[in-house]
XYZ file of C-alpha atoms in Angstrom:
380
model
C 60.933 11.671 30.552
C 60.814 9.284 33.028
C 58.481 5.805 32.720
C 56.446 7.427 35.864
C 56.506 10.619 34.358
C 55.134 9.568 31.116
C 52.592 6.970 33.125
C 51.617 10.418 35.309
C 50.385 11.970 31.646
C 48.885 9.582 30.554
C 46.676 8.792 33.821
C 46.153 12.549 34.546
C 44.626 12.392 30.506
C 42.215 9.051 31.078
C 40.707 10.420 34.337
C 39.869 13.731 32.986
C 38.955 13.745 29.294
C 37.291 16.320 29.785
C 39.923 18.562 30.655
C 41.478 17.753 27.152
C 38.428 18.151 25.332
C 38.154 21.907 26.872
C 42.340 22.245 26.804
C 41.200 21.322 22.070
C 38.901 23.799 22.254
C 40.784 26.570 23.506
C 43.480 25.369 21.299
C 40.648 26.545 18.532
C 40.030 23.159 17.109
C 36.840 21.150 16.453
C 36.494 18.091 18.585
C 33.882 14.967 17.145
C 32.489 12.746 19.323
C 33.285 8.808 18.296
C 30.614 6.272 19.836
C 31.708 2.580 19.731
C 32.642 0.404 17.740
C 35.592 0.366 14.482
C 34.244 4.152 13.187
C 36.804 5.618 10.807
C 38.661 8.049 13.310
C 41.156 8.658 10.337
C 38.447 10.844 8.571
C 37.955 12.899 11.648
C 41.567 13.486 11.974
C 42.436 13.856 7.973
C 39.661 16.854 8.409
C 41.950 18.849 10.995
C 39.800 17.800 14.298
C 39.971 16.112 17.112
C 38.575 12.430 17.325
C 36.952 12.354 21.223
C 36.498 8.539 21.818
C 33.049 8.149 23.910
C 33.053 4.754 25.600
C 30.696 5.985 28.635
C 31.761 7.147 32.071
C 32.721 5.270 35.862
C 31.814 8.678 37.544
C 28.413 9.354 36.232
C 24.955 8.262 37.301
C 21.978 7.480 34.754
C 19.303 10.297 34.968
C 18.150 12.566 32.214
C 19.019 8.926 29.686
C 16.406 7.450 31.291
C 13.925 8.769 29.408
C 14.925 7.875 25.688
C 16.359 4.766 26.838
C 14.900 1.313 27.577
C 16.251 -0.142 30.920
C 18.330 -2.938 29.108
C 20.602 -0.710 27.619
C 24.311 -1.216 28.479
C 25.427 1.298 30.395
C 27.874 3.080 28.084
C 25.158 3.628 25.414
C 23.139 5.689 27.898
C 25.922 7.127 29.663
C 27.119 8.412 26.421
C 23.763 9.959 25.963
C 23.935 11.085 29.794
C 26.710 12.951 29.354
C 25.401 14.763 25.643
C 22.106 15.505 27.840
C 23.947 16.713 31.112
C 26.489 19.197 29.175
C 29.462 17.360 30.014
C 29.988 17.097 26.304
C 28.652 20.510 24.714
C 31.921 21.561 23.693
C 31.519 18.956 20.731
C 31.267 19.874 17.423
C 29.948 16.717 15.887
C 29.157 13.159 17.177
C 29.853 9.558 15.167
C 27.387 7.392 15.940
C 28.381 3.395 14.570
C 25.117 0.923 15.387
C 27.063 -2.381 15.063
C 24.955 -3.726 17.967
C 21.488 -4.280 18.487
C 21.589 -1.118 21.288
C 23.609 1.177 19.356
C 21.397 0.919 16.187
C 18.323 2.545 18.292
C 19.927 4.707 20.734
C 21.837 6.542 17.102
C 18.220 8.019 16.620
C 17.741 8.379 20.437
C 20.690 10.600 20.191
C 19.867 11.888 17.208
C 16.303 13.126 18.623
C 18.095 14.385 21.779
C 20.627 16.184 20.144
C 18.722 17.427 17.259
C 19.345 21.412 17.992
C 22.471 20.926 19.742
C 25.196 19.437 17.163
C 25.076 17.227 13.855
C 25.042 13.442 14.541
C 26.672 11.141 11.659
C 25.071 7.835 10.990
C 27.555 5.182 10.553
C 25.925 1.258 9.918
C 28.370 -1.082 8.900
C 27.911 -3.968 6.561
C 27.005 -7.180 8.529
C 28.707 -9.052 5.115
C 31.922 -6.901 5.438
C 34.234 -8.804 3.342
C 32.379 -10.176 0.136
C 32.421 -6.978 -2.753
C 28.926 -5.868 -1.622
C 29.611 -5.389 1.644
C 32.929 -3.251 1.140
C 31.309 -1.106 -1.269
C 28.474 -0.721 1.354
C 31.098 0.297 3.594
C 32.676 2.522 1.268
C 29.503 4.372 0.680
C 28.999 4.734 4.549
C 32.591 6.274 5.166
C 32.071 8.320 1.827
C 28.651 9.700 3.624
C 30.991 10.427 7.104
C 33.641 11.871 5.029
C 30.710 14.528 3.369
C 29.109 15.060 6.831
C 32.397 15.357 8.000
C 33.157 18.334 5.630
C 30.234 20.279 6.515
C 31.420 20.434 10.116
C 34.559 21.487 9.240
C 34.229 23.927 6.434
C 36.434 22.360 4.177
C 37.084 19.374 1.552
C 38.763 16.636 3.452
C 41.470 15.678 0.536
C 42.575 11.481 -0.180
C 46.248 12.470 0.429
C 45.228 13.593 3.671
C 43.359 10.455 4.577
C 46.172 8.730 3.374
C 48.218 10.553 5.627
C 46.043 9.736 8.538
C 46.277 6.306 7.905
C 49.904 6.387 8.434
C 49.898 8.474 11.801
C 46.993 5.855 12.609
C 48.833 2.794 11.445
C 51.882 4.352 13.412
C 49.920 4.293 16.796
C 48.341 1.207 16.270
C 51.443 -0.244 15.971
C 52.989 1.455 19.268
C 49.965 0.198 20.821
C 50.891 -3.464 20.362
C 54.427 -3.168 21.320
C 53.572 -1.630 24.400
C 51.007 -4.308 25.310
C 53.606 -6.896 24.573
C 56.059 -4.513 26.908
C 53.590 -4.705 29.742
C 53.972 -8.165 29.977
C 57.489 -8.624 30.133
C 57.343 -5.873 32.684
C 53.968 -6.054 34.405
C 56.660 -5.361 37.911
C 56.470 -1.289 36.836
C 53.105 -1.475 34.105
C 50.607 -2.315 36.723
C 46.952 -3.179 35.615
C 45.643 0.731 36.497
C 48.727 1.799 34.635
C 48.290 -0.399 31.685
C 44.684 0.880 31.614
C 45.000 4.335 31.582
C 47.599 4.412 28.802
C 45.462 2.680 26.715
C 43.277 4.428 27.831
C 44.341 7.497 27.650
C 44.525 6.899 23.140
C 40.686 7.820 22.851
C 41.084 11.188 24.309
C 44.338 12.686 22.531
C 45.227 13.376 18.987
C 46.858 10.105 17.888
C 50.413 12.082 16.581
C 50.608 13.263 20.084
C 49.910 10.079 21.806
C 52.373 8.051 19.462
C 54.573 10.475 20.221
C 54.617 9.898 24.176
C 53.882 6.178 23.986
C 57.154 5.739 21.807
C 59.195 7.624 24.362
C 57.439 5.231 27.205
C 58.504 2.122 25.027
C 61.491 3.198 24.686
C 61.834 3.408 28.584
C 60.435 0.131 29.082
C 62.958 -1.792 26.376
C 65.806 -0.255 28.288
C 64.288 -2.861 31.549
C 65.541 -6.504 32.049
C 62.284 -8.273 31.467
C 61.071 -8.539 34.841
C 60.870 -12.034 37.151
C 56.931 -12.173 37.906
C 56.286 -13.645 40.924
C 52.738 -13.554 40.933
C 50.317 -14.578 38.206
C 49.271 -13.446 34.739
C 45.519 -13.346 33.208
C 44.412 -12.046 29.821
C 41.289 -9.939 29.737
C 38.259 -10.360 27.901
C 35.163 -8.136 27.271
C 34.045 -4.743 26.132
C 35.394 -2.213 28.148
C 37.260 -3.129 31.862
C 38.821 0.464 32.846
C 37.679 1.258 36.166
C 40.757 2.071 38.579
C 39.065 0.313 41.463
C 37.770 -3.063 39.863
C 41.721 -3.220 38.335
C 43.232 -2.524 41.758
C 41.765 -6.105 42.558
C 44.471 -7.580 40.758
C 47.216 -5.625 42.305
C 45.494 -6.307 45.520
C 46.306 -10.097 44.606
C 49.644 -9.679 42.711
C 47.989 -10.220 39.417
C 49.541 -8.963 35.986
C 47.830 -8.429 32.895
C 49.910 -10.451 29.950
C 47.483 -9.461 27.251
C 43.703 -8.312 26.223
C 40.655 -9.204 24.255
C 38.462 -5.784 25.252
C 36.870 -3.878 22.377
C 38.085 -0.701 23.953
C 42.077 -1.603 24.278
C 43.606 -3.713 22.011
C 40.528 -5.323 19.287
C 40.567 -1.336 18.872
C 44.562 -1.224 17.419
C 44.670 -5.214 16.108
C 44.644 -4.374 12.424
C 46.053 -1.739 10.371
C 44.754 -0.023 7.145
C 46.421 -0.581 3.595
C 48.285 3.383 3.043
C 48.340 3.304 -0.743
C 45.270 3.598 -3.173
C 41.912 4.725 -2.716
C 41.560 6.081 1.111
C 38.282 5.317 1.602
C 38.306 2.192 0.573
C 41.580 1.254 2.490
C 39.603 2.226 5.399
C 36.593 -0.327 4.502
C 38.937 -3.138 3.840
C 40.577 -2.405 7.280
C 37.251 -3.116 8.343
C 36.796 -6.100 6.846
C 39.861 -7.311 7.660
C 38.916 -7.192 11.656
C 38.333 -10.292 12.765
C 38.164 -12.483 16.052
C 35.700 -10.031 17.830
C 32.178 -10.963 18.599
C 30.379 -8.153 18.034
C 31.161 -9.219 13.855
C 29.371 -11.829 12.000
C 31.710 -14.864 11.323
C 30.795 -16.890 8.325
C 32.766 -19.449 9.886
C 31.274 -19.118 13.530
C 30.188 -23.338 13.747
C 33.700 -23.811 13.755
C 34.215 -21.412 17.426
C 37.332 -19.691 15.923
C 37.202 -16.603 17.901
C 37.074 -19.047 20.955
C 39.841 -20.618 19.886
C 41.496 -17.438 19.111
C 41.147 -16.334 22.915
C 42.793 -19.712 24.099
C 45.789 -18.963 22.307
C 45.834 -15.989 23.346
C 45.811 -17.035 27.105
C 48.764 -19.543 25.843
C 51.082 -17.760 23.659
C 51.034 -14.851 26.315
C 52.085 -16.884 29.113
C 48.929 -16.162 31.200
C 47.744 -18.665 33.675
C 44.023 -17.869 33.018
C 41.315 -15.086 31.739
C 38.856 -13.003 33.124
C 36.060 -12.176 31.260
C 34.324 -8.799 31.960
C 30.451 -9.530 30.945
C 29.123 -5.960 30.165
C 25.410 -6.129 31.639
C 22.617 -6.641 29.367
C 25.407 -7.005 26.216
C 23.292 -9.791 24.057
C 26.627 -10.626 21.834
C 28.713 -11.608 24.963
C 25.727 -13.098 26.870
C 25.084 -15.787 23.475
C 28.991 -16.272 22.662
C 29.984 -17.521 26.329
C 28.847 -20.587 26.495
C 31.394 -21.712 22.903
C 34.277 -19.192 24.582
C 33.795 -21.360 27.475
C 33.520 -24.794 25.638
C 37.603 -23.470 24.192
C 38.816 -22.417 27.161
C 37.631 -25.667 28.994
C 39.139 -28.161 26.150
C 42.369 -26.107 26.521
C 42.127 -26.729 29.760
C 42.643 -22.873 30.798
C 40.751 -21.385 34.009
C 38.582 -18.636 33.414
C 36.217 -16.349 35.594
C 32.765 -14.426 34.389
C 32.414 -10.839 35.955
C 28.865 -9.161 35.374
C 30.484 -5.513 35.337
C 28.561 -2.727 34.433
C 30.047 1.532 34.598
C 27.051 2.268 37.346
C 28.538 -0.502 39.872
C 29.989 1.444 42.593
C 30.584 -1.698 44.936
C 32.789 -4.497 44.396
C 32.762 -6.521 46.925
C 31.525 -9.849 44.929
C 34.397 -8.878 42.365
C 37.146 -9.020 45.137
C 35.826 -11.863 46.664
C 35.690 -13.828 42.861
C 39.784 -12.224 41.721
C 40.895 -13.412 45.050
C 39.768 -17.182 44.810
C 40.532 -16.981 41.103
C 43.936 -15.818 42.317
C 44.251 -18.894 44.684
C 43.316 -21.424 42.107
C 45.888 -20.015 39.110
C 48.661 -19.760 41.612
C 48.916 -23.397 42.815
């Protein structure tokens, strides 16, 4: 297939998840919902379903959420609940709920209130300690108490050789994932910042075998390009989620590439892979511990701003000429970190914008206004 072929898919996919999630079901599978953040999608798919990433909506309004939810509540928590309460997602068998963040650990038992005779809702905490041996047998007996609840949606024992498995096919994607971010930037010409969007995208709503599967035949594609001659000017991307078609055609707007990303929902998602031999579950939790560089995790370390530094060399090594942070509205982690991300980027000397984005904005005026000057000043 053809690199606009393939790009077609995967768009068509990450604008209309829920087209897939009915296209699974008439397949005969089960489909589980997976909230935010690092929940153990292997398990899901070692069990013979579907993972269905949740990571709220750009097309939906806030009603019916309103009333479990308290008004500070990032917007893809209770558009996540919106959509369980409107029926958009009723053809779910199962939803993961993770509470890694101070909003996510109450709206679990908002959802689990809401959804209480409509479909089985799986607790997930992970350890705040994740790497000393308490915390990884903590988060061995979480993923133990998914893989059980997992089960009883299924019908069946979910075996370790078929975790292991899973880990592979995961490992496999993750890995595809990276080379195609790197492939973006040496051809952000024909990998535009919609286009590297919805491929990434497009990962949350598709059975990861099948999405390796394309994205390999898109690398492939790409590797057969001369690396392209950018005219125009490079940022990385920072923040939780920054997927919505019209905010990203800003940057195209102003001949603006994307060279790489810090976003919880593109590439901190596919950074680190799990170890494929030995105990499963416990390959998973070390995975987890292993994740690092992200602020939504505690860093024992944090007086000494190494994720900030970690973003400035990021912004370096991939040849960008500044970042653009997305600040997710009423996000407490990103509001407190900012001021030491800033602190690196300024002693690097690397420009960098703040954008208070939120999925209910429908106008983006201020945003074009902000991406054009920011434009201006990283092209001189």
């Amino acid at each position: 297939m053809s690199i606009e072929t393939l790009v077609q898919e995967f768009s068509r996919i990450a604008a209309n998840p829920k087209a897939q999630l009915e296209e699974y079901k008439k397949q005969g599978k089960k489909c589980i919902g997976v909230m935010p953040y690092y929940a153990p999608e292997e398990l899901v798919d070692a069990a013979g379903m579907v993972p269905f990433g949740m990571w709220g909506s750009n097309d939906k309004t806030i009603s019916r959420a309103k009333e479990y939810c308290a008004t500070f509540y990032c917007t893809i928590a209770q558009l996540d609940l919106e959509m369980l309460l409107d029926g958009t997602m009723d053809l779910l068998d199962g939803v993961i709920t993770p509470t890694i963040c101070d909003t996510l650990r109450p709206m679990s038992q908002n959802i689990r209130v809401a959804m209480s005779e409509k479909l089985p809702c799986i607790f997930l905490a992970h350890p705040q300690y994740r790497r000393p041996a308490f915390g990884l047998k903590f988060c061995v007996d979480q993923y133990t108490n998914v893989r059980t609840e997992l089960e009883k949606i299924a019908g069946a024992p979910i075996a370790d050789e078929a975790i292991l498995n899973s880990i592979k096919v995961y490992n496999k994607s993750r890995a595809a994932r990276r080379e195609f971010t790197r492939l973006a930037n040496e051809h952000c010409d024909v990998i535009t910042p919609t286009k590297r969007s919805a491929v990434l995208k497009a990962a949350w709503f598709m059975p990861k075998a099948e999405y390796t599967e394309k994205l390999q035949q898109l690398n492939g594609e790409l590797k057969a390009l001369s690396v392209c001659d950018w005219k125009g000017a490079k940022v990385v991307t920072s923040g939780i989620v920054c997927d919505n078609p019209k905010l990203l055609e800003i940057f195209e707007e102003n001949n603006i590439a994307i060279a790489a990303d810090d976003v919880a929902h593109e590439s901190r998602a596919f950074r680190v892979d799990a170890p494929e031999t030995g105990d499963p579950i416990q390959a998973l939790a070390q995975q987890f511990a292993d994740q690092d560089y992200d602020v939504l995790l505690y860093d024992e370390q944090s007086s000494e701003n190494r994720r900030g530094e970690f973003v400035a060399n990021l912004v370096r090594e991939s040849g960008a000429q500044g970042l653009v942070l997305f600040m997710q509205q009423f996000c407490d982690p990103e509001e407190m970190e900012y001021p030491y991300l800033k602190k690196a980027l300024d002693n690097a000397g690397i420009p960098h914008i703040k954008l208070g984005v939120d999925q209910q904005m429908r106008d983006f005026g201020q945003a074009r206004t902000a991406i054009q000057a920011f434009a201006d000043v990283i092209s001189l």
